[in-house]
């Protein structure tokens, strides 16, 4: 294994040349012999992260609390090519150790090579392992990271629980999510399963997505007595990016519930209202709460979404420091997306930080079917009334204000009337209701000097346009591994390779360590892995125990149970048993022996209740055939069935025990289903019991093959005649009982 990795690295050195990509102060190779993931559109994301980390670590050193002489440790949990980790090492001063982790062999090789090529191998240490396992193994105080960066393919929800435990007190967690379709309301059921909140299809859906993610992070942190302090949260291009500081404190963690609210949205006029989870606060912004109809338009469609994080999502002081740092940066030291960074952060600094969500003023005007005014006009009306307003970095047409919703509709009514829009619009009940409602406030559209947006006059790059072809999130790198399916990956990423990589990379991460932070237990249970324990040892023990337990169970229940018996089911089960997998052939032979034993016990021995023994014996044959077929199939398809049972989680030998137990429980339920026999078919069966016993004894007492052959023919003829002469016009269950007992003898003959 070591030689193969060195060969890959040497081959990569030979292929290096025209394939180099330079970003910031780092040059990497993503093509050639070893290909890794790289998306140039995310350069803004990486530049913003560099800027935030510089300011954050500078503030941390100047803080009055904490041990700031300790080495600064950073984790790039999903590193891919290692570009982000390398840029941390080259462009963020003060970092002492960076772990660049990935669950792809190709990525780990590329990280080592790129670190060496950029002369930062003393700072950047490549790690091969599952990101969740890596973070869980660093939960103790002395191992925690000062900064963790999560930039996965799609949702980061599966990494959040381990991430909030692995960040030191007052450390920073940086999270990217690219599953905007889910967060913005296209798949509310998927959003709830991942983030625990219902999204809202509204013009403010991008800010809504940010607040859903913040709520999810804080809910994970609260479980461990921790809480978050958002520093900067932005919606950019096709993703959202959150920078939050983690703190520890029981009181602050319990107080987190006051930051959460459900959102009530009218499906007709899109008015918003907020219902806090912990304490209901009735204000002008909350007038539609708990109403069956919207008080603004009379609409009946009131949607509830959330819960979401409704506290401020930016730290205004921290954003101001970032802007000042950018402005003081010399031109030759500026980041590649400096102009856009300055523009976005300027818009963020202008936002009203304590007001959640926003409206599009054009959408409000469209409800009353009137022309859309200029943004300055609407802002002036709000400012003249004494309210605050701003745009949002999420949407250039956003209107974020602390004014009540009623005042926004007063603006719409006043503007509509000034353009001769009457209240009795035909076919427009929502517009008619709103326009016919009298105004509550006086509206003044006189231009206010403060209504002109400062950042617009400074010609900043505030909202980036689409960059052209193939713009957006790239597909996952070939050969990469997802944490949700990591334990099902065998072959090229087996436990042996993990051990080799641990030695080569000097990492403490064990891929197949299902119990975090218990290296000794992992070594102790090395033989009890999925491949050995779950696939062979556990099923074999269960099969053996089941076969040995069947005769005992038969003798216990034979004289008390009278299950329903269906001939076709028994024949089908017997056929399935014969046509089953060859893998369980020996087990079938053993079970067949038990079936014969059951027949002898029921048909030969003269017990007190003749009816039940043969009947239960036949039923147990069918049950054994079914169990044999099910267990034989489980041997072959056990992994796939376990994925369905355990929702793609780690499939350990303990879960294999549960899996086999479920199968046995189903089979036992099948055996113990019973019904009370009717007197008619019991008497009919008793009349033929003596004849059946005689035939069975003659057959099993035949010692020579010639005698057995003759007896076989006689039995076959007599049984066939009995079937022909069977009284099938009686109750169906009586006929079924006869046919079942004949099937027992046929099974014994053949």
XYZ file of C-alpha atoms in Angstrom:
750
model
C 0.000 0.000 0.000
C 2.779 2.430 0.889
C 4.562 1.790 -2.370
C 1.351 2.294 -4.360
C 0.767 5.693 -2.749
C 4.336 6.772 -3.394
C 3.943 5.662 -7.005
C 0.832 7.822 -7.327
C 2.653 10.804 -5.877
C 5.681 10.362 -8.124
C 3.398 9.995 -11.143
C 1.615 13.178 -10.144
C 4.915 15.034 -9.951
C 5.715 13.908 -13.455
C 2.323 15.049 -14.774
C 2.526 18.465 -13.083
C 3.023 21.365 -15.376
C 0.339 23.008 -17.428
C -2.384 21.586 -15.162
C -1.561 23.873 -12.212
C -4.290 26.170 -10.833
C -3.313 29.282 -8.902
C -5.681 30.874 -6.404
C -4.454 33.382 -3.885
C -0.922 32.387 -2.886
C -1.421 28.682 -3.639
C -0.913 26.602 -6.777
C -2.485 23.155 -6.936
C -2.893 20.324 -9.442
C -6.392 18.888 -9.991
C -5.850 16.983 -13.237
C -3.394 14.472 -14.620
C -2.705 11.169 -12.897
C -4.674 12.144 -9.768
C -7.892 14.106 -10.272
C -9.702 15.865 -7.435
C -12.631 18.230 -7.065
C -12.206 21.935 -7.806
C -14.874 24.560 -8.498
C -13.563 27.996 -9.543
C -16.940 29.623 -8.815
C -16.346 28.996 -5.106
C -13.344 31.327 -5.069
C -15.519 33.994 -3.447
C -16.447 31.500 -0.730
C -12.793 30.758 -0.023
C -11.778 34.443 -0.136
C -14.552 35.314 2.303
C -13.396 32.516 4.618
C -9.806 33.800 4.509
C -10.988 37.301 5.361
C -13.183 36.094 8.245
C -10.467 33.870 9.755
C -7.890 36.656 9.655
C -10.172 38.982 11.581
C -11.459 36.273 13.917
C -8.022 35.089 15.043
C -6.869 38.683 15.414
C -9.841 39.398 17.679
C -9.243 36.187 19.631
C -5.671 37.147 20.447
C -6.851 40.495 21.754
C -9.685 39.066 23.849
C -9.479 39.219 27.624
C -10.479 35.614 28.274
C -9.235 32.203 27.296
C -5.843 30.646 26.748
C -4.614 32.435 23.643
C -1.113 31.034 23.821
C -2.353 27.566 22.847
C -1.577 26.418 19.292
C -4.353 27.245 16.831
C -5.780 24.125 15.217
C -7.996 24.197 12.123
C -9.917 21.347 10.462
C -10.885 21.281 6.809
C -13.222 18.313 7.193
C -14.019 17.780 3.495
C -10.847 18.983 1.865
C -10.937 17.416 -1.656
C -7.897 18.945 -3.395
C -6.771 20.629 -0.164
C -6.937 24.100 -1.715
C -8.817 25.640 1.199
C -6.444 24.166 3.801
C -3.402 25.274 1.805
C -4.736 28.809 1.557
C -5.306 28.832 5.315
C -1.659 27.903 5.802
C -0.340 30.505 3.356
C -2.716 33.423 3.918
C -4.003 33.267 7.522
C -1.270 34.121 10.051
C -1.030 32.450 13.445
C -2.285 28.961 12.552
C -0.095 26.184 13.974
C -1.780 23.043 12.648
C -4.251 22.321 9.847
C -5.843 18.912 9.338
C -7.018 18.413 5.758
C -9.327 15.414 5.829
C -11.055 13.497 3.060
C -12.539 10.039 2.586
C -11.073 9.620 -0.880
C -7.702 7.994 -1.492
C -7.139 10.182 -4.542
C -7.858 13.345 -2.564
C -5.463 12.367 0.235
C -2.682 11.764 -2.281
C -3.397 15.138 -3.908
C -3.375 16.937 -0.542
C 0.035 15.518 0.367
C 1.446 16.418 -3.021
C -0.002 19.954 -3.061
C 1.174 20.623 0.501
C 4.689 19.583 -0.454
C 4.621 21.635 -3.647
C 3.565 24.747 -1.701
C 6.091 24.182 1.132
C 3.450 23.931 3.868
C 3.722 20.230 4.689
C 4.797 21.228 8.223
C 1.399 22.938 8.726
C -1.020 20.936 6.576
C -1.418 17.298 7.581
C -3.462 15.035 5.322
C -5.954 12.729 6.999
C -7.843 9.796 5.511
C -11.133 9.152 7.288
C -14.815 9.835 7.604
C -15.386 13.473 8.566
C -17.842 12.537 11.315
C -15.387 10.074 12.860
C -12.595 12.651 12.714
C -14.642 15.271 14.539
C -16.012 12.792 17.073
C -12.475 11.705 17.916
C -11.626 15.355 18.742
C -14.453 16.045 21.196
C -12.229 16.229 24.285
C -11.135 19.688 25.385
C -7.462 19.178 24.616
C -8.176 17.965 21.067
C -10.826 20.425 19.931
C -10.279 22.663 16.923
C -10.352 26.443 17.010
C -11.973 26.499 13.567
C -13.838 23.868 11.543
C -14.814 24.322 7.917
C -17.631 22.238 6.400
C -18.133 22.549 2.660
C -19.890 19.333 1.539
C -21.676 18.338 -1.629
C -25.249 19.390 -0.846
C -26.450 19.404 2.741
C -24.169 19.711 5.763
C -26.823 18.433 8.175
C -25.162 15.035 8.784
C -21.949 16.728 9.957
C -23.393 19.343 12.317
C -23.845 17.210 15.434
C -20.213 16.113 15.509
C -18.968 19.547 14.436
C -20.523 21.456 17.353
C -18.789 19.054 19.742
C -15.357 19.389 18.151
C -15.091 23.210 18.201
C -13.381 24.735 21.209
C -15.088 27.352 23.371
C -15.301 30.659 21.483
C -14.131 28.828 18.369
C -15.641 29.324 14.932
C -17.700 26.921 12.828
C -17.997 27.649 9.100
C -20.760 25.836 7.202
C -21.741 25.794 3.528
C -24.938 24.236 2.155
C -25.669 23.992 -1.557
C -29.036 22.201 -1.397
C -30.950 25.424 -1.974
C -33.858 23.704 -3.713
C -34.566 21.848 -0.479
C -34.056 24.838 1.801
C -36.148 27.178 -0.359
C -39.293 25.063 -0.317
C -39.209 22.719 -3.305
C -39.076 19.660 -1.040
C -40.463 20.567 2.412
C -40.503 16.943 3.589
C -36.796 16.574 2.745
C -36.005 19.863 4.485
C -37.781 18.741 7.636
C -35.980 15.386 7.677
C -32.577 17.069 7.297
C -32.969 20.324 9.214
C -36.051 19.862 11.401
C -37.883 22.871 9.910
C -40.514 23.466 7.255
C -39.327 25.879 4.528
C -41.424 28.684 3.065
C -41.934 29.442 -0.608
C -41.690 33.197 -0.311
C -39.675 35.991 -1.849
C -37.487 35.900 1.267
C -36.765 32.173 0.908
C -32.977 32.657 0.743
C -32.830 34.445 4.080
C -35.313 31.876 5.356
C -32.804 29.176 4.363
C -30.071 30.918 6.367
C -32.283 31.035 9.436
C -33.230 27.362 9.061
C -29.548 26.408 9.012
C -28.789 28.584 12.052
C -31.682 27.032 13.933
C -30.367 23.547 13.094
C -26.827 24.348 14.224
C -28.059 25.805 17.498
C -30.374 22.860 18.177
C -27.410 20.490 17.869
C -25.280 22.749 20.073
C -27.973 23.033 22.755
C -27.913 19.271 23.322
C -24.382 19.638 24.687
C -24.959 22.789 26.724
C -23.613 25.028 23.969
C -24.990 27.943 21.961
C -24.084 29.931 18.853
C -23.288 33.570 18.165
C -23.680 34.318 14.435
C -20.837 36.412 13.045
C -21.755 36.530 9.365
C -24.366 34.609 7.360
C -24.802 35.216 3.654
C -26.694 33.765 0.713
C -24.394 33.814 -2.297
C -24.933 32.472 -5.809
C -26.179 28.887 -5.398
C -25.296 28.321 -1.714
C -25.521 29.727 1.781
C -22.537 30.299 4.058
C -22.680 30.718 7.844
C -19.899 31.747 10.229
C -20.899 31.152 13.857
C -18.989 31.290 17.119
C -19.579 28.449 19.607
C -19.903 29.099 23.309
C -20.641 26.932 26.344
C -23.087 27.835 29.076
C -26.220 26.223 30.448
C -28.118 29.492 30.889
C -27.380 30.781 27.396
C -28.175 27.381 25.899
C -31.569 27.301 27.616
C -32.220 30.861 26.459
C -31.823 29.751 22.834
C -35.505 28.856 22.579
C -36.369 32.568 22.765
C -34.576 33.050 19.440
C -36.903 30.678 17.582
C -40.259 31.363 15.982
C -42.764 29.778 13.682
C -43.636 31.846 10.637
C -47.203 32.400 9.463
C -47.558 33.386 5.817
C -50.682 34.244 3.880
C -50.891 32.293 0.643
C -52.862 35.106 -1.012
C -51.060 38.342 -0.160
C -47.794 36.877 1.258
C -48.070 38.798 4.525
C -45.805 37.428 7.249
C -46.323 36.940 10.964
C -44.136 35.430 13.687
C -45.122 33.163 16.559
C -42.237 32.768 19.063
C -41.877 29.266 20.456
C -41.216 30.224 24.045
C -43.243 33.378 24.537
C -45.892 34.925 22.336
C -45.257 38.592 21.657
C -48.177 40.455 20.112
C -46.988 43.317 17.940
C -47.814 44.987 14.662
C -45.785 42.398 12.794
C -47.708 39.502 14.301
C -51.315 40.340 13.489
C -52.134 37.216 11.479
C -51.010 34.815 14.230
C -53.555 32.153 15.171
C -56.067 33.525 12.668
C -58.138 31.324 10.384
C -58.208 34.142 7.830
C -55.632 36.736 6.895
C -56.586 40.064 8.495
C -55.020 41.969 5.601
C -56.664 40.336 2.572
C -59.260 37.913 3.959
C -57.453 34.945 2.444
C -58.109 31.505 3.904
C -54.716 30.015 3.074
C -52.481 30.530 6.110
C -49.262 28.527 5.951
C -47.100 27.745 8.973
C -43.376 27.232 8.445
C -40.287 26.934 10.591
C -39.226 27.040 13.284
C -36.457 29.400 12.246
C -33.779 31.444 13.972
C -35.169 34.987 14.361
C -32.315 36.634 16.279
C -29.750 38.711 14.321
C -27.759 36.655 11.813
C -24.852 39.114 11.572
C -22.549 40.661 14.148
C -22.521 44.287 13.001
C -19.275 45.060 14.795
C -17.535 42.076 13.225
C -18.818 43.004 9.748
C -17.527 46.555 10.217
C -14.109 45.168 11.133
C -14.082 43.026 7.990
C -14.915 46.039 5.837
C -12.220 48.126 7.463
C -9.656 45.359 6.902
C -10.581 45.161 3.214
C -10.302 48.913 2.776
C -6.891 48.975 4.482
C -5.490 46.148 2.352
C -2.800 47.212 -0.100
C -3.717 46.648 -3.776
C -0.970 44.056 -4.243
C -2.227 42.044 -1.236
C -5.910 42.038 -2.147
C -7.820 38.818 -2.591
C -9.021 37.721 -6.006
C -12.632 38.706 -5.345
C -11.820 41.824 -3.312
C -14.336 44.086 -5.076
C -17.202 41.673 -4.626
C -16.257 41.042 -0.988
C -16.382 44.747 -0.284
C -19.715 45.119 -2.072
C -21.444 42.204 -0.345
C -20.165 43.138 3.110
C -21.251 46.749 2.560
C -24.800 45.619 1.772
C -24.720 43.332 4.820
C -23.629 46.256 6.998
C -26.604 48.302 5.741
C -29.166 45.625 6.603
C -31.492 46.005 9.565
C -29.956 43.249 11.634
C -32.800 42.723 14.125
C -35.635 42.225 11.605
C -36.087 38.729 10.163
C -37.043 38.157 6.516
C -38.172 40.722 3.981
C -40.683 41.510 1.223
C -40.354 42.402 -2.434
C -42.174 45.705 -2.824
C -42.934 44.857 -6.463
C -44.691 41.683 -5.380
C -46.806 43.650 -2.880
C -47.889 46.059 -5.592
C -48.788 43.195 -7.906
C -51.359 41.972 -5.363
C -53.386 45.187 -5.753
C -52.700 45.340 -9.509
C -51.031 48.744 -9.606
C -47.774 50.050 -11.148
C -44.597 49.433 -9.178
C -43.066 52.612 -7.700
C -39.369 53.294 -7.418
C -37.576 51.840 -4.426
C -36.677 55.350 -3.246
C -40.386 56.226 -3.125
C -41.279 53.252 -0.936
C -38.263 53.794 1.324
C -39.174 57.456 1.712
C -42.703 56.566 2.830
C -41.276 54.253 5.488
C -38.623 56.700 6.686
C -41.094 59.618 6.800
C -43.303 57.516 9.087
C -40.396 56.897 11.479
C -39.631 53.309 10.518
C -36.336 51.786 9.471
C -35.819 50.045 6.143
C -33.042 48.483 4.103
C -32.375 46.132 1.240
C -30.942 42.638 1.682
C -27.801 41.026 0.334
C -30.040 38.112 -0.719
C -32.194 40.123 -3.110
C -31.641 43.528 -4.776
C -35.423 44.155 -4.747
C -35.839 43.264 -1.081
C -37.573 45.537 1.387
C -36.557 44.800 4.975
C -38.344 46.981 7.505
C -39.551 47.102 11.093
C -42.834 48.670 9.995
C -45.993 46.636 10.654
C -47.493 44.790 7.718
C -50.586 46.989 7.974
C -48.485 50.043 7.101
C -47.055 48.291 4.025
C -50.587 47.703 2.762
C -51.444 51.336 3.531
C -48.581 52.282 1.200
C -49.997 49.984 -1.481
C -53.531 51.373 -1.059
C -52.373 54.970 -1.180
C -50.214 54.354 -4.246
C -53.018 52.444 -5.994
C -55.547 55.219 -5.353
C -53.096 57.790 -6.698
C -53.112 55.778 -9.942
C -56.938 55.558 -10.061
C -57.165 51.909 -9.003
C -60.703 51.345 -7.706
C -61.716 48.885 -5.029
C -64.387 47.037 -7.038
C -62.004 45.167 -9.345
C -63.874 42.328 -10.999
C -62.389 38.874 -10.598
C -59.798 40.108 -8.086
C -61.235 39.376 -4.611
C -57.895 39.795 -2.816
C -57.183 43.167 -4.426
C -60.781 44.254 -3.792
C -60.560 43.352 -0.096
C -57.260 45.207 0.397
C -58.284 48.345 -1.531
C -61.649 48.544 0.225
C -60.030 48.494 3.659
C -59.489 52.006 5.071
C -55.973 53.183 5.874
C -54.706 53.011 9.420
C -51.696 55.321 8.945
C -50.980 58.462 6.971
C -48.574 57.841 4.093
C -46.164 60.523 2.863
C -44.243 59.837 -0.360
C -42.052 62.949 -0.129
C -38.480 61.983 -1.003
C -36.355 61.474 2.086
C -32.584 62.082 1.690
C -31.836 58.917 3.672
C -33.842 56.830 1.216
C -30.982 56.825 -1.284
C -28.878 53.712 -0.727
C -25.266 54.629 -0.043
C -23.745 51.472 -1.513
C -25.499 52.108 -4.835
C -23.809 55.481 -5.191
C -20.398 53.959 -4.503
C -20.692 51.704 -7.581
C -19.808 48.603 -5.591
C -20.180 45.061 -6.900
C -23.170 44.257 -4.724
C -24.956 41.491 -6.632
C -22.899 39.199 -8.857
C -24.450 38.127 -12.155
C -24.363 34.587 -13.513
C -20.846 33.831 -14.705
C -21.900 31.881 -17.794
C -21.804 28.278 -18.955
C -21.556 25.494 -16.350
C -21.950 28.027 -13.550
C -23.137 26.470 -10.316
C -22.325 23.563 -8.014
C -20.279 20.817 -9.601
C -21.048 17.136 -9.280
C -19.354 15.083 -6.591
C -15.788 14.028 -7.358
C -15.522 10.499 -8.739
C -14.631 7.978 -6.059
C -15.570 10.214 -3.139
C -17.398 8.743 -0.168
C -20.357 10.096 1.742
C -20.563 9.671 5.503
C -24.081 8.284 5.306
C -22.837 5.333 3.233
C -19.278 5.140 4.498
C -19.632 1.885 6.407
C -21.024 0.116 3.336
C -17.909 0.865 1.298
C -15.730 -2.234 1.062
C -13.107 -3.399 -1.382
C -10.942 -0.435 -2.290
C -11.635 1.242 1.067
C -11.534 -1.738 3.386
C -10.337 -1.725 6.959
C -6.896 -2.928 5.886
C -6.438 0.140 3.706
C -7.549 2.336 6.574
C -4.868 0.781 8.774
C -2.228 1.325 6.079
C -3.261 4.926 5.616
C -3.182 5.444 9.360
C 0.452 4.377 9.376
C 1.359 6.405 6.297
C -0.492 9.596 7.205
C 0.212 9.226 10.953
C -3.473 9.671 11.594
C -5.433 8.369 14.534
C -8.561 7.882 12.490
C -9.729 4.321 11.985
C -12.271 4.037 9.171
C -14.034 1.010 10.557
C -14.068 2.263 14.166
C -17.792 2.155 14.777
C -17.317 3.161 18.423
C -15.582 6.592 18.438
C -12.621 7.221 20.740
C -12.256 3.517 21.678
C -9.224 2.362 19.750
C -8.593 -0.554 22.114
C -12.153 -1.807 21.717
C -11.839 -1.540 17.964
C -8.739 -3.711 18.022
C -10.425 -6.134 20.398
C -13.406 -6.549 18.074
C -11.343 -6.575 14.886
C -12.559 -10.084 14.061
C -16.168 -9.060 14.658
C -16.339 -6.887 11.564
C -19.210 -6.708 9.103
C -17.573 -9.145 6.712
C -17.000 -11.911 9.263
C -19.457 -11.449 12.100
C -22.540 -10.055 10.406
C -22.362 -12.130 7.247
C -21.375 -15.558 8.552
C -21.063 -16.094 12.281
C -24.262 -14.445 13.485
C -26.575 -15.890 10.793
C -25.080 -19.346 11.246
C -25.673 -19.278 14.992
C -29.246 -18.156 14.504
C -29.889 -20.795 11.862
C -28.479 -23.514 14.090
C -30.480 -22.361 17.089
C -33.647 -22.188 15.034
C -33.218 -25.713 13.662
C -32.531 -27.142 17.108
C -35.399 -25.243 18.652
C -38.071 -26.305 16.152
C -38.618 -29.846 17.526
C -38.826 -28.488 21.069
C -41.314 -25.832 20.011
C -43.335 -28.471 18.157
C -43.723 -30.740 21.194
C -44.751 -27.733 23.308
C -47.418 -26.347 20.987
C -48.526 -29.473 19.117
C -51.389 -30.361 21.439
C -52.685 -26.806 21.902
C -52.464 -25.001 18.548
C -54.711 -25.470 15.536
C -53.368 -23.058 12.852
C -55.030 -22.417 9.530
C -53.502 -24.524 6.796
C -53.544 -23.831 3.065
C -52.318 -26.509 0.685
C -51.098 -24.124 -1.989
C -49.024 -22.195 0.534
C -47.367 -25.381 1.742
C -46.640 -26.511 -1.813
C -45.265 -23.071 -2.700
C -43.022 -23.001 0.347
C -41.747 -26.479 -0.442
C -40.995 -25.385 -4.013
C -39.173 -22.293 -2.792
C -37.171 -24.454 -0.417
C -36.079 -26.705 -3.282
C -35.288 -23.794 -5.627
C -33.474 -21.731 -2.990
C -29.876 -20.668 -2.837
C -27.174 -23.323 -2.917
C -25.368 -21.333 -0.231
C -27.764 -22.705 2.406
C -27.807 -26.292 1.101
C -26.376 -27.820 4.264
C -28.809 -25.898 6.408
C -31.671 -27.125 4.249
C -30.583 -30.711 4.708
C -30.589 -30.260 8.458
C -34.014 -28.633 8.389
C -35.346 -31.424 6.165
C -34.226 -33.874 8.835
C -36.178 -31.873 11.385
C -39.244 -31.962 9.113
C -39.076 -35.751 8.948
C -38.720 -35.850 12.721
C -41.776 -33.677 13.038
C -43.742 -35.986 10.746
C -42.777 -39.020 12.813
C -43.751 -37.250 16.015
C -47.125 -36.254 14.640
C -48.097 -39.274 12.546
C -46.478 -42.272 14.290
C -46.590 -41.609 18.015
C -49.984 -42.098 19.565
C -50.564 -38.869 21.521
C -53.702 -37.866 23.300
C -54.927 -35.489 20.582
C -54.380 -37.000 17.143
C -55.826 -34.108 15.175
C -53.372 -31.490 16.345
C -50.112 -33.396 16.013
C -50.244 -34.111 12.276
C -51.783 -30.750 11.525
C -49.139 -28.800 13.465
C -46.419 -31.039 12.034
C -47.492 -30.110 8.520
C -47.743 -26.463 9.469
C -44.241 -26.480 10.930
C -42.939 -27.998 7.686
C -44.328 -25.008 5.814
C -42.964 -22.609 8.429
C -39.533 -24.213 8.220
C -39.583 -24.033 4.433
C -40.460 -20.337 4.621
C -37.777 -19.633 7.202
C -35.180 -21.544 5.194
C -35.956 -19.590 2.069
C -36.005 -16.248 3.914
C -32.738 -16.920 5.698
C -31.087 -18.214 2.531
C -32.078 -15.032 0.717
C -30.898 -12.979 3.675
C -27.435 -14.489 3.342
C -27.201 -13.220 -0.201
C -29.037 -9.917 0.148
C -28.402 -9.216 3.829
C -26.533 -5.981 3.131
C -29.290 -4.515 0.940
C -32.027 -5.503 3.387
C -30.081 -3.967 6.254
C -29.818 -0.686 4.355
C -33.612 -0.560 4.147
C -34.051 -1.541 7.798
C -31.487 0.844 9.234
C -31.901 3.842 6.889
C -28.420 3.671 5.366
C -26.715 3.961 8.736
C -23.622 2.060 9.771
C -24.327 -1.674 9.509
C -22.466 -3.222 12.419
C -22.495 -6.741 13.818
C -24.795 -5.549 16.588
C -27.359 -4.459 14.032
C -26.959 -7.827 12.339
C -28.100 -9.425 15.593
C -31.158 -7.186 15.572
C -31.740 -7.971 11.901
C -31.739 -11.739 12.472
C -33.901 -11.308 15.571
C -36.516 -9.500 13.490
C -36.592 -12.415 11.032
C -37.052 -14.944 13.834
C -39.781 -12.850 15.439
C -41.713 -12.762 12.168
C -41.344 -16.527 11.770
C -42.491 -17.193 15.329
C -45.563 -15.045 14.734
C -46.213 -17.110 11.605
C -45.994 -20.367 13.583
C -48.156 -19.260 16.516
C -51.085 -17.898 14.484
C -53.970 -20.233 15.318
C -57.723 -20.630 15.115
C -60.239 -22.664 17.050
C -61.172 -25.828 15.047
C -64.783 -26.476 14.179
C -66.239 -29.771 15.546
C -67.189 -30.941 12.051
C -63.729 -31.190 10.566
C -62.246 -32.448 13.852
C -64.573 -35.445 13.793
C -63.941 -36.009 10.094
C -60.215 -36.028 10.766
C -60.427 -38.420 13.718
C -62.229 -41.023 11.593
C -59.272 -41.195 9.212
C -56.504 -40.910 11.807
C -56.120 -44.638 12.393
C -55.775 -45.274 8.657
C -53.092 -42.600 8.284
C -51.131 -43.990 11.228
C -51.216 -47.495 9.741
C -49.945 -46.307 6.351
C -47.166 -44.287 7.936
C -46.013 -47.154 10.174
C -45.952 -49.584 7.236
C -43.894 -47.180 5.204
C -41.306 -46.448 7.880
C -41.065 -50.097 8.988
C -40.153 -51.282 5.462
C -36.505 -52.267 5.738
C -35.607 -53.299 2.160
C -35.608 -51.071 -0.868
C -37.706 -53.537 -2.902
C -40.343 -53.677 -0.187
C -40.264 -49.897 0.109
C -40.722 -49.503 -3.642
C -43.742 -51.808 -3.665
C -45.130 -50.053 -0.613
C -44.520 -46.673 -2.257
C -46.617 -47.681 -5.235
C -49.376 -49.015 -2.992
C -49.367 -45.867 -0.914
C -49.409 -43.652 -3.976
C -52.338 -45.534 -5.459
C -54.278 -45.548 -2.203
C -53.624 -41.891 -1.540
C -54.620 -40.930 -5.069
C -57.822 -42.892 -4.681
C -58.477 -41.193 -1.374
C -58.026 -37.775 -2.992
C -60.448 -38.715 -5.758
C -63.023 -39.942 -3.282
C -62.578 -37.025 -0.898
C -65.784 -35.414 0.193
C -64.991 -31.940 -1.082
C -68.493 -30.586 -0.783
C -68.113 -30.161 2.967
C -66.573 -27.108 4.593
C -63.460 -25.875 2.731
C -61.360 -26.065 5.863
C -62.195 -29.763 6.230
C -61.076 -30.490 2.660
C -57.943 -28.434 3.213
C -57.127 -30.483 6.296
C -57.420 -33.734 4.333
C -55.274 -32.439 1.509
C -52.665 -31.229 3.975
C -52.354 -34.603 5.622
C -52.073 -36.288 2.243
C -49.344 -33.791 1.413
C -47.445 -34.946 4.500
C -47.447 -38.534 3.260
C -46.522 -37.463 -0.257
C -43.611 -35.509 1.177
C -42.457 -38.538 3.113
C -42.701 -40.793 0.037
C -40.812 -38.499 -2.315
